[in-house]
CSV table of C-alpha atoms in Angstrom, one decimal:
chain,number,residue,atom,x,y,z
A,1,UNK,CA,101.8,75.4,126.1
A,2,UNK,CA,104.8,77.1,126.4
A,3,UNK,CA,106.9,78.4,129.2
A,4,UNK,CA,109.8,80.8,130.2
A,5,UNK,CA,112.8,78.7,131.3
A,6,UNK,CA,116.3,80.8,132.7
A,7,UNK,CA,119.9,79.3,132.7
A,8,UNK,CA,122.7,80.9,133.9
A,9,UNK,CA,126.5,79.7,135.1
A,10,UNK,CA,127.0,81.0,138.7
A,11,UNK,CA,129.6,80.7,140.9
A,12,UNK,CA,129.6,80.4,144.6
A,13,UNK,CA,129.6,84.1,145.5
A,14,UNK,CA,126.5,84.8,142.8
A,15,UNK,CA,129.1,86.0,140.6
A,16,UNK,CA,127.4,85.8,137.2
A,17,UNK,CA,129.5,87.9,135.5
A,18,UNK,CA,132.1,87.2,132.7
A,19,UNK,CA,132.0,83.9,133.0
A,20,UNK,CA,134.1,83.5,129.9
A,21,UNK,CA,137.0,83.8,132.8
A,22,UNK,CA,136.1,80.9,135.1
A,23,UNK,CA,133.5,78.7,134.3
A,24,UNK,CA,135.5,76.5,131.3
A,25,UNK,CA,137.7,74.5,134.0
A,26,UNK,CA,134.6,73.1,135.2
A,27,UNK,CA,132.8,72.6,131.6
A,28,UNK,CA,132.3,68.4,130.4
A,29,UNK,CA,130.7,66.6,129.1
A,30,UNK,CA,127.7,66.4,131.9
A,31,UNK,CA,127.6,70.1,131.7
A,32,UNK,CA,127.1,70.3,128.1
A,33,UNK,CA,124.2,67.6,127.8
A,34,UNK,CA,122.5,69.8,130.5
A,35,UNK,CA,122.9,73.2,128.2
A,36,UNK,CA,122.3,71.7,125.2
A,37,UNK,CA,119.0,70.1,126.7
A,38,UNK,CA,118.2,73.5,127.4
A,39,UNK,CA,118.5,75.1,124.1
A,40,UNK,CA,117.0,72.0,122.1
A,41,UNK,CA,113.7,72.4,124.4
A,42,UNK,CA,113.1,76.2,123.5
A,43,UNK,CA,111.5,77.7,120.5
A,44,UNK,CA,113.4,81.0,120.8
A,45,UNK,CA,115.3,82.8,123.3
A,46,UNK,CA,114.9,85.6,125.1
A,47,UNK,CA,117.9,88.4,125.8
A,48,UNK,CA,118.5,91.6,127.3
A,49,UNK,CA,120.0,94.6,125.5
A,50,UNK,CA,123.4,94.2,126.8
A,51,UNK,CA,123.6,90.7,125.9
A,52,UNK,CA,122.3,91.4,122.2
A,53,UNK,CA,124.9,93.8,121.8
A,54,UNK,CA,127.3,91.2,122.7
A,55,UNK,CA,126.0,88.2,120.9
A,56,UNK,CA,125.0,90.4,117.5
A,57,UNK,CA,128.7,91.5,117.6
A,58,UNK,CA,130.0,88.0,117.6
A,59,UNK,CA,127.8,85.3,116.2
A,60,UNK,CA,127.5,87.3,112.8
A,61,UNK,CA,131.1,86.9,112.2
A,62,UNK,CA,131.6,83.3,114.2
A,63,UNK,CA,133.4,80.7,112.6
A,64,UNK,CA,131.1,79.4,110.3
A,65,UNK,CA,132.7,75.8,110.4
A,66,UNK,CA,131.4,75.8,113.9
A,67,UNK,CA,128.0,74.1,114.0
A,68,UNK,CA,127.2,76.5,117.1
A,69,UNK,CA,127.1,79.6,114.9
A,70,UNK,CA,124.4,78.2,112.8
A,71,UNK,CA,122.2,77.8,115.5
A,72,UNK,CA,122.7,81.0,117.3
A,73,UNK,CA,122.3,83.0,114.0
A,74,UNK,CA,119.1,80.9,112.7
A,75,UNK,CA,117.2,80.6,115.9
A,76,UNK,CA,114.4,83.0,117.0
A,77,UNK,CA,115.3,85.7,119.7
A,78,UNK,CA,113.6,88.3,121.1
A,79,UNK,CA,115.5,91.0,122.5
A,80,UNK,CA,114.0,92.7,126.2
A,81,UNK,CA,114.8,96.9,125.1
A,82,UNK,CA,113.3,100.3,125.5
A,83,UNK,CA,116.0,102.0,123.0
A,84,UNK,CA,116.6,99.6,120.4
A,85,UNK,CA,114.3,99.7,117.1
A,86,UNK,CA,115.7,97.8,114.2
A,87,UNK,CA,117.5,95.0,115.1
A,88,UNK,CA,120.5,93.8,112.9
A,89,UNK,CA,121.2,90.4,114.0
A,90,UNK,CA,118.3,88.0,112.1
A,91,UNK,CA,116.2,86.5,113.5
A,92,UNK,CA,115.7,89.2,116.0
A,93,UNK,CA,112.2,90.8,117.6
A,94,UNK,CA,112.1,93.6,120.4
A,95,UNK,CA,109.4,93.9,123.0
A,96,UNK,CA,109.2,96.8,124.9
A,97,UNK,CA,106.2,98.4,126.1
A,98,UNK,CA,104.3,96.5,129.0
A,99,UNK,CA,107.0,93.8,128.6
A,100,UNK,CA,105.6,91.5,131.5
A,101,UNK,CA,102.2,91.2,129.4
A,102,UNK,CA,104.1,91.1,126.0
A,103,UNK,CA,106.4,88.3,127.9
A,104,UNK,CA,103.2,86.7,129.5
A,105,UNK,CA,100.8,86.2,126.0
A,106,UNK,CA,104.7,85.3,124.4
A,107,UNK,CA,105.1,82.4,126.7
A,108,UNK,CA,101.5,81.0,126.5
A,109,UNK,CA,102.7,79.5,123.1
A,110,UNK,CA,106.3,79.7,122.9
A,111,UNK,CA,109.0,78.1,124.9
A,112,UNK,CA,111.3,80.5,126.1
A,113,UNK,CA,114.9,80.7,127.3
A,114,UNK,CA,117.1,82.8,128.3
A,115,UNK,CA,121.0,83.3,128.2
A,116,UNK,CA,122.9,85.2,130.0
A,117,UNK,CA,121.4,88.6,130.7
A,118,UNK,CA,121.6,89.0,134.7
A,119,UNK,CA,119.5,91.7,135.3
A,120,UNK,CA,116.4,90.8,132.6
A,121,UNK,CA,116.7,87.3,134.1
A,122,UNK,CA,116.5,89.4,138.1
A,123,UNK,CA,113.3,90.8,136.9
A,124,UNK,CA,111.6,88.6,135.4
A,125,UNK,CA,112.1,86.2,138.6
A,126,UNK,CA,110.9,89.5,140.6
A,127,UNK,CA,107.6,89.5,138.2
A,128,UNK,CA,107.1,85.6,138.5
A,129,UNK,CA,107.7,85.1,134.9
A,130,UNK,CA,110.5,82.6,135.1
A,131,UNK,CA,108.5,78.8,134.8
A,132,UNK,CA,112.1,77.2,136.1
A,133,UNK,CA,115.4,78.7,137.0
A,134,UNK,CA,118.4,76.6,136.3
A,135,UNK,CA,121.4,77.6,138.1
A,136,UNK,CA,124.9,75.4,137.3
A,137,UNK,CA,126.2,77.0,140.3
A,138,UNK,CA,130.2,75.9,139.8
A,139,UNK,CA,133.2,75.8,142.8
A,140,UNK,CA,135.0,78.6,143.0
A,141,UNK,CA,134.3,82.1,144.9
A,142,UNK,CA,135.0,84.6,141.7
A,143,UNK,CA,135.2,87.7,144.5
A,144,UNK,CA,134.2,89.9,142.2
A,145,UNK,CA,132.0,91.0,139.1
A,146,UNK,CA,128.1,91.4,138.5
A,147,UNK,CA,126.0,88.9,141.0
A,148,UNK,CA,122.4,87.5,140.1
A,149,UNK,CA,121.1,88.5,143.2
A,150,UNK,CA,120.8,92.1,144.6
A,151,UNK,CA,119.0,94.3,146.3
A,152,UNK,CA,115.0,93.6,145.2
A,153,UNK,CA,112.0,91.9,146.0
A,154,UNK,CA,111.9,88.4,148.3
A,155,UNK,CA,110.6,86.2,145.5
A,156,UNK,CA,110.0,82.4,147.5
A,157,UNK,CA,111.4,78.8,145.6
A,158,UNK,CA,111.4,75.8,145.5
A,159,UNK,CA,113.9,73.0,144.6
A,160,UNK,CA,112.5,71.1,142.0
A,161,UNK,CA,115.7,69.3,141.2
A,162,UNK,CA,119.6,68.8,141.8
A,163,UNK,CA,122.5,67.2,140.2
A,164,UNK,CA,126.4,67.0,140.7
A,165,UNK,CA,128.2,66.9,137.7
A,166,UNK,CA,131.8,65.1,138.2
A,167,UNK,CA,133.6,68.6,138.4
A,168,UNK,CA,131.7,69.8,141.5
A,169,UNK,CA,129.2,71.8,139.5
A,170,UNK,CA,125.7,71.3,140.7
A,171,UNK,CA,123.0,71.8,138.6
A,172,UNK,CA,120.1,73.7,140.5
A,173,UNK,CA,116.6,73.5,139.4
A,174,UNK,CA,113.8,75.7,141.1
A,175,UNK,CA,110.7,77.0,140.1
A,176,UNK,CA,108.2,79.4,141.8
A,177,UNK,CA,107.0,78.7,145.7
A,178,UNK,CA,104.5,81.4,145.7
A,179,UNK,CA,101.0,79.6,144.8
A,180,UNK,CA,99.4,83.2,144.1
A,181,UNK,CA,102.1,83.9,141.5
């Protein structure tokens, strides 16, 4: 069975944004087993268009000596877009369409994850999709920049686990509180 799992870095003030700019004084060693658990437990991962414009303009051309690239190039991505058609980056399917039920019969036998991509990751929590949400929400108020949450639909959680890495980031688990979902 397979499942839909978001991870995103977050800071105090729901900044999600650019993270490149604030989250690596609080990266370790904690922090990394956590992400990497998250990637070696999905079967492909799922981005929005923004991200895969980002990520196919980088991880193409990465340092090849880094063991990273490998895996970013060779692993199976699907790509959430209603304008893109022939994807570059390998690897790569689109779903458009009635994404929720292309998302929902994808899930039933894939595992999922997602990086990055705030506003995919926004709906897909509005449309109950997400199977567990894992914020590493770090200490710092960024003041600024893209946040998770906006204006949108009250979608209910619950805590299904917590952690404190040594740095003061606290790895948030939560999954779904609304029993009809």
């Amino acid at each position: 069975m397979g499942f839909l799992k978001s991870s995103l870095f977050i800071s105090l003030d729901g900044v999600i944004e650019a993270p490149e700019t604030w989250h690596f004084p609080y990266f370790n060693d904690q922090m990394g087993a956590a992400v990497a658990e998250q990637m070696n437990n999905s079967d492909a991962t799922l981005i929005g268009r923004q991200t895969y414009d980002e990520f196919a303009a980088y991880w193409p051309n990465a340092d090849p000596g880094d063991p990273f690239t490998a895996v970013m190039n060779g692993a199976r991505k699907y790509v959430v877009s209603t304008t893109l058609t022939d994807p570059a980056w390998e690897n790569t399917s689109v779903i458009s369409g009635d994404v929720a039920a292309e998302l929902t019969k994808l899930k039933a036998g894939t595992r999922l994850g997602t990086t990055g991509s705030a506003t995919l990751v926004r709906w897909l929590i509005e449309q109950r999709l997400v199977d567990e949400l894992h914020l590493l929400v770090h200490p710092i108020v960024v003041g600024h920049g893209k946040k998770l949450f906006a204006d949108g639909a009250t979608v209910p959680l619950k805590l299904l686990s917590s952690t404190t890495f040594d740095t003061g980031v606290l790895h948030l688990v939560y999954a779904n509180a609304d029993p009809a979902a």
